[in-house]
Amino acid sequence: MKWHRQRSGGGLYPTARAVLLMAAGAPVALVIGVAAPALWTIGFAWMLLVILLIGADALLAPGRNQVAAELTVAGTAPVGSRIDASLQVSARSRVQSAIDLDERLAPVDDVRRTLRGDETQSIPIRATRRGTAHVSALWLRWKGPLGLIWKQRRDDRDHAILITPDLRPVREDSQLLIQQAISGETARREIGTGSEFQSLVQWQPGMDRRAIDWKQSARHATLLAKDWQIERNNQILLAIDAGRAMAEPLGGTPRVDRAVTAALLAAYVALKLEDRIGLFAYAEQPIVSSAISPGVHSFPTLQRLAASIDYGTREANHTLGLTRIAQKLDRRTLIILFTEFTDPTSAELMVRACAPLLQRHILMFLIYRDEELEALAAAEPTEPEDVTRAVAAQALLRERAIVAARLRRMGVHIVEARHDTAGTALVEAYLGLKRQGVV
């Protein structure tokens, strides 16, 4: 259905049925005019009749004040989530509706609905970008009883929706990851895998034999093992590349939003494990820089700063960003960088900027697998254009692999994962470094 979206919003206009009726009189009038010129007024009478019917339909149709509509929208939603707007209409006739969305919202399907009488329908929309989104207008239109006229109304609305970073993984995954870090194979206190000596314990089958303290075992006439505790109070900096490449969508959500979600999950787990966390973000210039703070009480501050990271429109200046990070840090730090490789030039600059950091700090990269490129590269070609696309995709994937291999040779820890499991993979890699005593 086509809408006449004048800014004024209201108005009357004919339906397709009225146009067809009016047009149907033209050939009849032409035939009569040729066959019986004296009866030419019949064609004029037909058009006059249609006009009168349209006028009558406009009078009989429900007035603007006889159609009531109520639109309900949630006031807040995490980025990437689905929002179900509820529309209730009360009218004597069938009413068609549509809503106006800004650039931070996208329809899941058609936002137009047809409602009959007193009916309520759900309109699914998706939050695609962080910030304050608006549903600015509700459009309604209905026909007269003869189906010859549309009456249309535009209701100005100001439904503001605060689109926040997606904290669902923090709530859903963090407790499981923390529990794994406290007990089981990824215990927070493990035999022989920590970095701070805790105590001597009775050796039990399954423990690492390298943890046995033979001298103390001989003295006490029983087999004793050293209990090591993973070091606490480590310093971790989460660095987010907020340049143009990170604003590109991945699975329907910008990469930078994926990075913010993974960073907040890692921050929450690290704070619960009594490490210290800071946040840094940069595009062509540094845009966010927080103090490196301990305690879960600092998580709301990190969340607020992460929500302020905007979508970049220019290439990220890795040299400047990583140099500022080096100037910011006064002790050995695990730097987790969320970035994307787009072209060989920017990747080369980033690799060069990483070298000075590795002399003192530990560097970890979180890289999202580009499933779209992988699908293009693996697709069976059926047309010549498919071959071109596959070759281009393979070249881009090869460049990414080369950059990742160079970084690994330099000593950078690379975490490459799907967008839906990246946060968990990052936390597991971080816990692995803690168990190994690297951090």
Short mmCIF file of C-alpha atoms in Angstrom, two decimals:
data_model
loop_
_atom_site.label_atom_id
_atom_site.label_comp_id
_atom_site.label_asym_id
_atom_site.label_seq_id
_atom_site.Cartn_x
_atom_site.Cartn_y
_atom_site.Cartn_z
CA MET A 1 0.00 0.00 0.00
CA LYS A 2 1.24 3.46 -0.87
CA TRP A 3 0.97 6.35 1.54
CA HIS A 4 0.69 10.06 0.75
CA ARG A 5 3.09 11.30 3.43
CA GLN A 6 2.60 15.03 3.37
CA ARG A 7 4.21 16.82 6.26
CA SER A 8 0.82 18.14 7.33
CA GLY A 9 -0.18 14.51 7.79
CA GLY A 10 -3.93 14.72 7.14
CA GLY A 11 -6.06 14.71 4.06
CA LEU A 12 -8.34 12.96 1.64
CA TYR A 13 -7.40 11.20 -1.57
CA PRO A 14 -9.12 8.71 -3.85
CA THR A 15 -8.56 4.99 -3.70
CA ALA A 16 -7.54 2.86 -6.65
CA ARG A 17 -11.20 1.85 -7.04
CA ALA A 18 -12.26 5.48 -7.50
CA VAL A 19 -9.55 6.09 -10.08
CA LEU A 20 -10.58 2.98 -12.02
CA LEU A 21 -14.25 4.00 -11.96
CA MET A 22 -13.38 7.44 -13.23
CA ALA A 23 -11.13 6.01 -15.92
CA ALA A 24 -13.75 3.47 -16.96
CA GLY A 25 -16.04 6.29 -18.12
CA ALA A 26 -13.51 7.64 -20.62
CA PRO A 27 -13.70 4.84 -23.25
CA VAL A 28 -17.49 4.65 -22.83
CA ALA A 29 -17.81 8.41 -23.41
CA LEU A 30 -15.52 8.14 -26.44
CA VAL A 31 -17.57 5.36 -28.02
CA ILE A 32 -20.84 7.21 -27.36
CA GLY A 33 -19.37 10.44 -28.71
CA VAL A 34 -18.43 8.71 -31.97
CA ALA A 35 -21.55 6.58 -32.35
CA ALA A 36 -24.13 9.03 -31.01
CA PRO A 37 -22.72 12.56 -30.68
CA ALA A 38 -26.00 13.84 -29.29
CA LEU A 39 -25.53 11.67 -26.18
CA TRP A 40 -22.07 12.98 -25.33
CA THR A 41 -23.40 14.23 -21.98
CA ILE A 42 -23.61 10.63 -20.75
CA GLY A 43 -19.84 10.53 -20.33
CA PHE A 44 -19.95 13.80 -18.39
CA ALA A 45 -22.78 12.45 -16.25
CA TRP A 46 -20.72 9.33 -15.47
CA MET A 47 -17.81 11.39 -14.20
CA LEU A 48 -20.18 13.60 -12.21
CA LEU A 49 -21.76 10.48 -10.67
CA VAL A 50 -18.37 9.13 -9.63
CA ILE A 51 -17.47 12.50 -8.09
CA LEU A 52 -20.75 12.53 -6.17
CA LEU A 53 -20.12 8.97 -4.94
CA ILE A 54 -16.64 9.97 -3.80
CA GLY A 55 -18.10 12.94 -1.95
CA ALA A 56 -20.74 10.78 -0.31
CA ASP A 57 -18.09 8.23 0.68
CA ALA A 58 -16.04 11.00 2.29
CA LEU A 59 -19.07 12.14 4.30
CA LEU A 60 -19.96 8.61 5.42
CA ALA A 61 -16.41 7.63 6.35
CA PRO A 62 -15.43 7.92 10.06
CA GLY A 63 -14.07 11.34 10.94
CA ARG A 64 -10.56 12.01 12.17
CA ASN A 65 -11.77 12.17 15.77
CA GLN A 66 -13.68 8.90 15.46
CA VAL A 67 -10.51 6.82 15.12
CA ALA A 68 -8.51 6.36 18.34
CA ALA A 69 -5.03 4.86 18.41
CA GLU A 70 -2.61 4.11 21.23
CA LEU A 71 1.03 3.26 20.52
CA THR A 72 3.14 1.81 23.34
CA VAL A 73 6.92 1.41 23.04
CA ALA A 74 9.52 0.35 25.59
CA GLY A 75 11.60 3.19 26.98
CA THR A 76 14.94 1.36 26.89
CA ALA A 77 16.45 -1.58 25.05
CA PRO A 78 19.91 -3.07 24.49
CA VAL A 79 21.48 -2.61 21.08
CA GLY A 80 20.77 -5.49 18.74
CA SER A 81 17.62 -6.49 20.61
CA ARG A 82 14.07 -6.75 19.34
CA ILE A 83 11.49 -4.25 20.57
CA ASP A 84 7.80 -5.08 20.25
CA ALA A 85 5.77 -1.91 19.90
CA SER A 86 2.09 -2.36 20.70
CA LEU A 87 -0.57 -0.57 18.63
CA GLN A 88 -4.21 -0.50 19.70
CA VAL A 89 -6.85 0.99 17.40
CA SER A 90 -10.52 1.65 18.07
CA ALA A 91 -12.64 2.45 15.00
CA ARG A 92 -15.80 1.45 13.16
CA SER A 93 -13.91 0.49 10.03
CA ARG A 94 -10.70 -1.26 9.12
CA VAL A 95 -7.65 0.95 9.72
CA GLN A 96 -4.21 0.73 8.16
CA SER A 97 -1.24 2.03 10.13
CA ALA A 98 2.48 2.75 9.78
CA ILE A 99 5.15 4.28 12.02
CA ASP A 100 8.16 6.49 11.34
CA LEU A 101 11.50 5.22 12.71
CA ASP A 102 14.81 7.05 12.91
CA GLU A 103 18.18 5.66 11.82
CA ARG A 104 18.82 3.89 15.15
CA LEU A 105 15.84 1.60 14.61
CA ALA A 106 15.06 -0.85 11.83
CA PRO A 107 11.90 -2.83 11.10
CA VAL A 108 12.10 -6.58 11.64
CA ASP A 109 9.43 -6.91 8.97
CA ASP A 110 6.87 -4.53 7.48
CA VAL A 111 5.93 -1.82 10.02
CA ARG A 112 2.56 -1.38 8.30
CA ARG A 113 -0.42 -3.06 9.89
CA THR A 114 -4.13 -3.49 9.13
CA LEU A 115 -6.38 -3.49 12.19
CA ARG A 116 -10.09 -4.20 12.39
CA GLY A 117 -12.36 -2.54 14.93
CA ASP A 118 -10.97 -2.73 18.46
CA GLU A 119 -7.77 -4.65 17.83
CA THR A 120 -4.21 -4.66 19.16
CA GLN A 121 -1.21 -5.75 17.14
CA SER A 122 2.52 -5.96 17.79
CA ILE A 123 5.05 -4.21 15.55
CA PRO A 124 8.54 -5.73 15.90
CA ILE A 125 11.48 -3.36 15.43
CA ARG A 126 15.18 -3.80 16.09
CA ALA A 127 17.56 -1.49 17.93
CA THR A 128 20.52 -1.17 15.58
CA ARG A 129 22.63 1.65 17.07
CA ARG A 130 23.28 3.00 20.56
CA GLY A 131 21.87 6.37 21.59
CA THR A 132 18.39 7.83 21.92
CA ALA A 133 16.09 6.59 19.17
CA HIS A 134 12.70 8.06 18.35
CA VAL A 135 9.42 6.78 16.96
CA SER A 136 8.36 10.16 15.65
CA ALA A 137 4.98 9.61 14.01
CA LEU A 138 2.04 7.26 13.71
CA TRP A 139 0.20 7.21 10.39
CA LEU A 140 -3.42 6.06 10.14
CA ARG A 141 -5.71 5.79 7.15
CA TRP A 142 -9.09 4.23 6.50
CA LYS A 143 -11.61 3.94 3.67
CA GLY A 144 -15.18 5.07 3.43
CA PRO A 145 -17.96 2.45 3.25
CA LEU A 146 -17.93 2.58 -0.56
CA GLY A 147 -14.17 2.12 -0.72
CA LEU A 148 -13.70 5.22 -2.90
CA ILE A 149 -11.85 7.56 -0.56
CA TRP A 150 -8.95 7.35 1.87
CA LYS A 151 -8.93 9.47 4.99
CA GLN A 152 -5.45 9.85 6.42
CA ARG A 153 -4.14 11.17 9.71
CA ARG A 154 -0.63 11.74 11.01
CA ASP A 155 -0.19 11.71 14.78
CA ASP A 156 3.06 13.28 15.95
CA ARG A 157 4.66 11.10 18.58
CA ASP A 158 7.84 11.44 20.56
CA HIS A 159 8.48 7.96 21.85
CA ALA A 160 12.13 8.10 22.95
CA ILE A 161 13.94 4.79 23.31
CA LEU A 162 17.32 4.74 25.05
CA ILE A 163 19.45 2.19 23.19
CA THR A 164 22.10 0.98 25.64
CA PRO A 165 25.09 -1.37 25.32
CA ASP A 166 24.00 -4.98 25.34
CA LEU A 167 24.51 -6.23 28.91
CA ARG A 168 22.64 -9.49 28.43
CA PRO A 169 25.88 -11.50 28.07
CA VAL A 170 27.19 -9.83 31.23
CA ARG A 171 24.13 -10.97 33.16
CA GLU A 172 23.81 -14.39 31.54
CA ASP A 173 27.41 -15.50 30.96
CA SER A 174 29.42 -13.75 33.68
CA GLN A 175 28.18 -15.88 36.58
CA LEU A 176 29.01 -19.10 34.76
CA LEU A 177 32.46 -17.83 33.78
CA ILE A 178 33.18 -16.61 37.30
CA GLN A 179 32.05 -19.94 38.71
CA GLN A 180 34.36 -21.74 36.31
CA ALA A 181 37.18 -19.47 37.41
CA ILE A 182 36.56 -20.31 41.06
CA SER A 183 36.10 -24.08 40.82
CA GLY A 184 36.78 -26.99 38.52
CA GLU A 185 39.39 -27.07 35.80
CA THR A 186 39.72 -23.28 35.67
CA ALA A 187 39.93 -22.87 39.46
CA ARG A 188 40.97 -19.57 40.81
CA ARG A 189 43.33 -21.45 43.12
CA GLU A 190 44.92 -24.34 41.27
CA ILE A 191 47.70 -26.70 42.07
CA GLY A 192 50.83 -25.79 40.15
CA THR A 193 49.24 -23.33 37.73
CA GLY A 194 49.22 -20.07 39.68
CA SER A 195 51.92 -17.53 40.38
CA GLU A 196 51.63 -16.84 44.12
CA PHE A 197 52.45 -19.59 46.67
CA GLN A 198 49.51 -20.17 49.00
CA SER A 199 50.12 -23.22 51.23
CA LEU A 200 50.96 -26.91 51.34
CA VAL A 201 48.12 -29.37 50.90
CA GLN A 202 47.78 -33.13 50.94
CA TRP A 203 48.59 -34.46 47.49
CA GLN A 204 45.66 -36.22 45.81
CA PRO A 205 45.44 -38.26 42.61
CA GLY A 206 44.87 -36.01 39.63
CA MET A 207 47.10 -33.19 40.88
CA ASP A 208 50.11 -32.12 38.85
CA ARG A 209 53.14 -34.12 40.02
CA ARG A 210 55.32 -31.08 39.44
CA ALA A 211 53.55 -29.42 42.36
CA ILE A 212 54.84 -32.04 44.85
CA ASP A 213 57.20 -30.54 47.45
CA TRP A 214 59.56 -33.48 47.95
CA LYS A 215 61.53 -31.84 50.73
CA GLN A 216 58.49 -31.05 52.86
CA SER A 217 56.98 -34.44 52.02
CA ALA A 218 60.08 -36.19 53.39
CA ARG A 219 60.04 -34.02 56.52
CA HIS A 220 56.38 -34.74 57.29
CA ALA A 221 56.41 -38.34 56.04
CA THR A 222 53.43 -37.68 53.78
CA LEU A 223 53.06 -36.55 50.20
CA LEU A 224 52.51 -32.76 50.12
CA ALA A 225 51.92 -30.45 47.16
CA LYS A 226 52.26 -26.71 46.79
CA ASP A 227 49.00 -24.82 46.51
CA TRP A 228 49.42 -21.84 44.23
CA GLN A 229 47.01 -18.93 44.07
CA ILE A 230 46.46 -17.03 40.87
CA GLU A 231 47.73 -13.49 41.32
CA ARG A 232 45.19 -10.74 41.93
CA ASN A 233 45.24 -6.99 41.40
CA ASN A 234 46.43 -7.30 37.82
CA GLN A 235 46.05 -4.21 35.66
CA ILE A 236 43.94 -4.58 32.50
CA LEU A 237 43.14 -1.95 29.88
CA LEU A 238 40.30 -2.51 27.43
CA ALA A 239 41.10 -0.54 24.26
CA ILE A 240 38.36 -0.18 21.64
CA ASP A 241 39.02 0.92 18.07
CA ALA A 242 36.02 3.15 17.26
CA GLY A 243 37.06 4.02 13.71
CA ARG A 244 35.06 3.74 10.51
CA ALA A 245 35.73 0.02 10.00
CA MET A 246 34.29 -0.80 13.42
CA ALA A 247 31.04 0.99 12.55
CA GLU A 248 30.33 -1.58 9.84
CA PRO A 249 27.61 -4.11 10.74
CA LEU A 250 28.43 -7.66 11.75
CA GLY A 251 25.42 -9.93 12.07
CA GLY A 252 23.14 -6.88 11.93
CA THR A 253 24.94 -4.98 14.71
CA PRO A 254 27.92 -2.60 14.33
CA ARG A 255 31.27 -4.15 15.25
CA VAL A 256 31.91 -1.45 17.83
CA ASP A 257 28.73 -2.49 19.67
CA ARG A 258 29.90 -6.09 19.61
CA ALA A 259 33.22 -4.89 21.02
CA VAL A 260 31.54 -2.88 23.79
CA THR A 261 29.49 -5.91 24.83
CA ALA A 262 32.53 -8.20 24.93
CA ALA A 263 34.57 -5.55 26.76
CA LEU A 264 31.92 -5.10 29.46
CA LEU A 265 31.67 -8.86 29.96
CA ALA A 266 35.45 -9.12 30.36
CA ALA A 267 35.47 -6.09 32.67
CA TYR A 268 32.80 -7.51 34.96
CA VAL A 269 34.50 -10.90 35.27
CA ALA A 270 37.91 -9.30 35.87
CA LEU A 271 36.53 -6.97 38.54
CA LYS A 272 34.86 -9.90 40.28
CA LEU A 273 38.24 -11.66 40.26
CA GLU A 274 39.74 -8.58 41.96
CA ASP A 275 41.72 -7.27 39.01
CA ARG A 276 41.84 -3.60 38.05
CA ILE A 277 40.12 -2.41 34.85
CA GLY A 278 40.36 0.67 32.67
CA LEU A 279 38.68 1.65 29.39
CA PHE A 280 40.19 3.47 26.42
CA ALA A 281 38.64 4.18 23.01
CA TYR A 282 39.99 6.00 20.00
CA ALA A 283 39.16 6.84 16.40
CA GLU A 284 41.18 9.56 14.66
CA GLN A 285 41.65 10.95 18.20
CA PRO A 286 41.27 9.38 21.66
CA ILE A 287 37.63 9.73 22.71
CA VAL A 288 37.35 7.82 26.02
CA SER A 289 39.96 7.33 28.70
CA SER A 290 39.16 6.11 32.21
CA ALA A 291 41.26 5.50 35.27
CA ILE A 292 42.25 1.90 35.94
CA SER A 293 40.16 1.07 38.99
CA PRO A 294 39.44 -1.97 41.16
CA GLY A 295 36.16 -3.26 42.51
CA VAL A 296 32.76 -4.09 41.04
CA HIS A 297 31.56 -0.67 42.21
CA SER A 298 33.51 0.85 39.28
CA PHE A 299 31.53 -1.17 36.70
CA PRO A 300 28.70 1.40 36.31
CA THR A 301 31.31 4.03 35.42
CA LEU A 302 32.78 1.74 32.77
CA GLN A 303 29.29 1.04 31.47
CA ARG A 304 28.49 4.75 31.19
CA LEU A 305 31.77 5.50 29.39
CA ALA A 306 31.29 2.55 27.02
CA ALA A 307 27.82 3.84 26.13
CA SER A 308 29.34 7.18 25.10
CA ILE A 309 31.59 5.63 22.43
CA ASP A 310 30.22 6.97 19.15
CA TYR A 311 30.30 5.48 15.66
CA GLY A 312 33.38 6.67 13.80
CA THR A 313 33.23 8.08 10.30
CA ARG A 314 37.01 8.26 9.75
CA GLU A 315 39.80 5.73 9.83
CA ALA A 316 41.24 4.99 13.26
CA ASN A 317 44.67 6.46 13.99
CA HIS A 318 46.32 3.40 15.52
CA THR A 319 49.68 5.10 15.92
CA LEU A 320 48.24 7.95 17.98
CA GLY A 321 45.86 5.72 19.93
CA LEU A 322 48.46 3.13 20.94
CA THR A 323 51.01 5.84 21.73
CA ARG A 324 48.55 7.47 24.12
CA ILE A 325 47.98 4.09 25.73
CA ALA A 326 51.72 3.67 26.29
CA GLN A 327 51.87 7.13 27.88
CA LYS A 328 48.90 6.34 30.10
CA LEU A 329 50.27 3.17 31.69
CA ASP A 330 52.78 3.27 34.55
CA ARG A 331 53.04 -0.47 35.24
CA ARG A 332 52.87 -3.78 33.40
CA THR A 333 49.38 -4.14 31.94
CA LEU A 334 47.33 -6.56 29.91
CA ILE A 335 46.03 -4.50 26.98
CA ILE A 336 43.03 -6.02 25.20
CA LEU A 337 42.49 -4.34 21.84
CA PHE A 338 39.20 -4.67 19.96
CA THR A 339 39.86 -3.83 16.33
CA GLU A 340 39.40 -4.83 12.70
CA PHE A 341 41.86 -5.17 9.82
CA THR A 342 40.55 -3.37 6.74
CA ASP A 343 43.50 -2.71 4.46
CA PRO A 344 47.23 -3.51 4.39
CA THR A 345 48.28 0.10 5.04
CA SER A 346 46.33 0.59 8.26
CA ALA A 347 47.26 -2.93 9.38
CA GLU A 348 50.95 -2.17 8.83
CA LEU A 349 50.70 1.03 10.89
CA MET A 350 48.96 -0.88 13.66
CA VAL A 351 51.60 -3.62 13.70
CA ARG A 352 54.38 -1.03 13.97
CA ALA A 353 52.56 0.78 16.77
CA CYS A 354 52.23 -2.48 18.72
CA ALA A 355 55.97 -3.18 18.86
CA PRO A 356 56.85 -0.59 21.57
CA LEU A 357 53.96 -1.75 23.77
CA LEU A 358 55.18 -5.35 23.75
CA GLN A 359 58.47 -4.35 25.36
CA ARG A 360 56.68 -3.76 28.65
CA HIS A 361 53.08 -4.88 28.39
CA ILE A 362 51.03 -7.91 27.35
CA LEU A 363 48.91 -7.36 24.26
CA MET A 364 45.79 -9.32 23.30
CA PHE A 365 43.64 -8.75 20.20
CA LEU A 366 39.99 -9.69 19.84
CA ILE A 367 39.18 -10.17 16.16
CA TYR A 368 35.74 -11.10 14.87
CA ARG A 369 35.53 -13.75 12.21
CA ASP A 370 34.01 -12.30 9.07
CA GLU A 371 31.43 -14.97 8.32
CA GLU A 372 30.14 -13.12 5.27
CA LEU A 373 33.59 -13.16 3.67
CA GLU A 374 34.06 -16.81 4.60
CA ALA A 375 30.72 -17.69 3.01
CA LEU A 376 31.61 -15.82 -0.19
CA ALA A 377 35.00 -17.53 -0.37
CA ALA A 378 33.52 -21.00 0.18
CA ALA A 379 30.44 -20.63 -2.03
CA GLU A 380 30.27 -22.76 -5.15
CA PRO A 381 30.32 -20.38 -8.15
CA THR A 382 27.47 -20.60 -10.61
CA GLU A 383 28.17 -17.40 -12.57
CA PRO A 384 31.35 -15.52 -13.56
CA GLU A 385 30.56 -12.82 -10.99
CA ASP A 386 30.60 -15.47 -8.24
CA VAL A 387 34.18 -16.33 -9.14
CA THR A 388 35.20 -12.67 -8.90
CA ARG A 389 33.54 -12.30 -5.51
CA ALA A 390 35.10 -15.51 -4.21
CA VAL A 391 38.60 -14.45 -5.31
CA ALA A 392 38.20 -11.02 -3.70
CA ALA A 393 36.90 -12.59 -0.47
CA GLN A 394 39.79 -15.05 -0.35
CA ALA A 395 42.27 -12.21 -0.86
CA LEU A 396 40.79 -10.24 2.04
CA LEU A 397 40.80 -13.29 4.30
CA ARG A 398 44.40 -14.01 3.35
CA GLU A 399 45.42 -10.46 4.25
CA ARG A 400 43.72 -10.80 7.65
CA ALA A 401 45.49 -14.11 8.26
CA ILE A 402 48.87 -12.60 7.34
CA VAL A 403 48.41 -9.70 9.76
CA ALA A 404 47.26 -12.05 12.54
CA ALA A 405 50.27 -14.32 11.94
CA ARG A 406 52.66 -11.35 12.12
CA LEU A 407 51.13 -10.23 15.39
CA ARG A 408 51.43 -13.73 16.85
CA ARG A 409 55.10 -13.89 15.92
CA MET A 410 55.60 -10.59 17.72
CA GLY A 411 54.10 -12.08 20.88
CA VAL A 412 50.54 -10.76 20.62
CA HIS A 413 47.81 -13.08 21.89
CA ILE A 414 45.10 -13.35 19.22
CA VAL A 415 41.50 -14.31 20.03
CA GLU A 416 39.49 -14.86 16.85
CA ALA A 417 35.87 -15.85 17.35
CA ARG A 418 32.34 -15.60 16.02
CA HIS A 419 30.44 -12.51 17.06
CA ASP A 420 28.02 -14.51 19.21
CA THR A 421 30.77 -16.26 21.21
CA ALA A 422 33.48 -13.59 21.19
CA GLY A 423 32.86 -12.36 24.73
CA THR A 424 33.08 -15.84 26.22
CA ALA A 425 36.17 -16.67 24.15
CA LEU A 426 37.85 -13.47 25.33
CA VAL A 427 37.18 -14.19 29.01
CA GLU A 428 38.44 -17.76 28.64
CA ALA A 429 41.64 -16.49 27.01
CA TYR A 430 42.09 -13.96 29.83
CA LEU A 431 41.58 -16.67 32.47
CA GLY A 432 44.07 -18.86 30.62
CA LEU A 433 46.73 -16.15 30.86
CA LYS A 434 46.03 -15.81 34.59
CA ARG A 435 46.40 -19.54 35.15
CA GLN A 436 49.66 -19.59 33.24
CA GLY A 437 51.00 -16.71 35.29
CA VAL A 438 51.44 -14.54 32.19
CA VAL A 439 49.31 -11.81 33.74
#
